[in-house]
Amino acid sequence: MKRSSAPKPNRDPRSDFYIVFGASGPLLFTPVSTAVQLQRRMKGKCLSPFAHPHGSVEAHCGDPVPQNPMEWGELYFKNLSKQKQIMEKNGNNRKLRVCVATCNRADYSKLAPIMFGIKAEPQFFELDVVVLGSHLIDDYGNTYRMIEQDDFDIHTRLHTIVRGEDEAAMVESVGLALVKLPDVLNRLKPDIVIVHGDRFDALALATSAALMNIRILHIEGGEVSGTIDDSIRHAITKLAHFHVCCTRSAEQHLISMCEDHDCILLAGCPSYDKLLSSKNKDYMSIIRMWIGEDVKPRDYIVALQHPVTTDIKHSIKMFELTLDALISFNKRTLVLFPNIDAGSKEMVRVMRKKGIEHHPNFRAVKHVPFEQFIQLVAHAGCVIGNSSCGVREVGAFGTPVINLGTRQIGRETGENVLHVRDADTQDKILQALHLQFGKQYPCSKIYGDGNAVPRILKFLKSIDLKKPLQKKFCFPPVKENISQDIDHILETQSALAVDLGGTNLRVAIVSMKGEIVKKYTQLNPKTYEDRIELILKMCMEAASEAVNLNCRILGVGISTGGRVNPREGIVLHSTKLIQEWSSVDLRTPISDALHLPVWVDNDGNCAALAERKFGHGKGVENFVTLITGTGIGGGIIHQHELIHGSSFCAAELGHIVVSLEGPECLCGSHGCIEAYASGIALQREAKKLHDEDLLLVGGMSVKTEETISAVHLIQAAKLGNAKAESILRTAGTALGLGVVNILHTMNPSLVILSGVLAGHYINIVKDVIRRQALFSAETVDVVVSNLADPALLGAASLVLDYSTRRIY
């Protein structure tokens, strides 16, 4: 690095400055002392004395770039003078002394970009760095070293962690920090303390600063996750004087919490400044270093799971199931050790018990430098766990994420995140891995646009230290009926629901409330080509009409007869009622045509989903739905989740055999419920009676061209036809015996009869249960569905449940 060679008889201090160049010109005017530090950090690549490219490049302060090198000094001091005038106007005629306290590897990734920005402007700021918490513990990687590697001077190291990794140890750690922090803050006398996030260490820091009358800037306030972290985060919010939030929703939450809007900055997440500018062409060397020599991009998993302090036992069990699923999935996996919250010690024991540290497919590490961690998650086939980085930072790369449990369930997420809310079985986690691994989603910028740090620095410069320290809360005026119903906000969010029946093909626009806004009906074509063409035509017409109806279509849900693979959106085998409908991929053509996500499931399963979201099954943990229509179908909800079975044929309730010598069913067997109680079965019996002139009674007539159906049988029974009554009673008894079998197998608390025949069967079914069921199952509730169109509502619920919050 060379000094200016311009001859000066007397040394002019204004000549001791350098201009730092970026890709598009001069970006920073800085004194020599700072330039030396910058050159050290930037490895000399962007530093040039008095040099500038020729052309129309503008300086940072907005003035044209001068062609005479001697004018650079004037421009620098002109720019510096403007900034000082701004600071003096705001009451800051001296440097702002900023204390940044970092507690762990996670918060440092958010604070480091701000620290670099503060350090790069020494004419405005003095930076003091305090390190505490798990940074200083060997078991968690001694991560304070990365702060030193970033060339920051650590003013104070505070050992504040009481080991034990349980609830009591967390409380004791907060107490120890509260004992040690006052002395540090007394010595530093900062104008402002920057606190990040929702860790218990940060709560101790905020409490100390607030009680010592030191201003607090809180990063990432207003967010919602789903555990005790929420309480800590909001407690820090109430202590903090200034707030930097990352999303519009977080900003609104802060305003709702009565924080002063003038003290809130919507800046975005500081880590996104790093994420969105990180382009490492040599990412393969990072993958090889951390995962293995033979691993390819998108062919490995990054796992990062922490204990949930409000339910430690369950979170440890969930971690054990996660590791079992990852072992079964058989992909190379980088596992990061959990944080220091209560329960982490038990999670590490689980890792060692399963031999993860010595397993050939796994690499277990305590810490990965943030720059390298970025590259690892950016090129991973999947990220799994419950860390906030999964739902926040990873979205910037579109990498698939599986979020386990409730620790982050309240976070705003991109479409790359799949929530496994109740991760209570290995199979459920394994299925989520099969769904997500290797996909590539659109990149998400929910949490930032890469320009957070400049906004934060400008915000810091605007702080008026002469203003009273006591914060004020902005309580809203108390009025009646000022609350807004969330359903009203969401009602324009809608789904396209498709119902493929044996006779009709129906498409409807269904709102979030379950209201059918508009419905289209056509006869179901007999051939595959005509059927697909008609589905696409009707869906496109409905999607176009939805715009005029002020409905935002979130996706397409399809209810169809037969055996369906909902993961792939494929009809595996159809019923005989729908021809040319086996091995049919429904998802791809419809999604390609409409540019919307598509979900497909069996009509019985859809009926159960409709009841869970809109009907009698809402809030019920275990229930069964039986559809009584042309055929007999059903769906099973167990622990709030739909049961599909290992080969997607669970809940084929119409084919429960209730008699070995019964009539033949369409499935080829004999004595199925469907062979007795379906509309087809009743039509068959009605035709027999009609052929024998035993159907019609007084008050009935049938036209010559009219087809005999189940309706005629029911009408005859109502008018006193004893044989028709006997057939209906037999059908209802067969259905009742099937329900008794279901009760003894699944033990649901509720049975819902749906379809056109439900009202005719319910009393008979209840009577059979009283006579045939075990005493412990007799108390089950049996009700008739109150939903007008369960097939369409169930198809809609496929979309509304999955797309509004990605829950699997």
Short mmCIF file of N, CA and C in Angstrom, two decimals, residues 3 6 140 145 312 341 432 436 572 695 709:
data_model
loop_
_atom_site.label_atom_id
_atom_site.label_comp_id
_atom_site.label_asym_id
_atom_site.label_seq_id
_atom_site.Cartn_x
_atom_site.Cartn_y
_atom_site.Cartn_z
N ARG A 3 1.40 5.55 -0.03
CA ARG A 3 0.82 6.84 0.31
C ARG A 3 0.79 7.72 -0.95
N ALA A 6 1.88 13.12 -3.86
CA ALA A 6 1.73 14.55 -4.17
C ALA A 6 2.66 15.37 -3.28
N TYR A 140 -19.09 -26.70 23.22
CA TYR A 140 -19.89 -26.06 22.18
C TYR A 140 -19.00 -25.35 21.16
N ARG A 145 -13.54 -17.93 19.21
CA ARG A 145 -12.38 -17.83 18.32
C ARG A 145 -12.74 -17.26 16.95
N ILE A 312 -39.06 -31.12 27.34
CA ILE A 312 -37.74 -31.71 27.11
C ILE A 312 -37.85 -33.19 26.77
N ASP A 341 -29.33 -25.25 25.67
CA ASP A 341 -30.59 -25.25 26.43
C ASP A 341 -30.75 -26.52 27.25
N ALA A 432 -41.49 -37.67 5.34
CA ALA A 432 -41.17 -36.27 5.06
C ALA A 432 -39.84 -36.15 4.33
N GLN A 436 -39.27 -34.38 0.64
CA GLN A 436 -38.49 -33.16 0.50
C GLN A 436 -37.12 -33.34 -0.14
N LEU A 572 -53.59 -44.90 -8.47
CA LEU A 572 -52.97 -46.21 -8.72
C LEU A 572 -53.96 -47.19 -9.35
N LEU A 695 -92.41 -54.08 -6.00
CA LEU A 695 -91.83 -52.80 -5.58
C LEU A 695 -92.88 -51.73 -5.35
N SER A 709 -84.09 -47.18 -9.33
CA SER A 709 -82.91 -46.85 -8.52
C SER A 709 -83.19 -47.05 -7.05
#
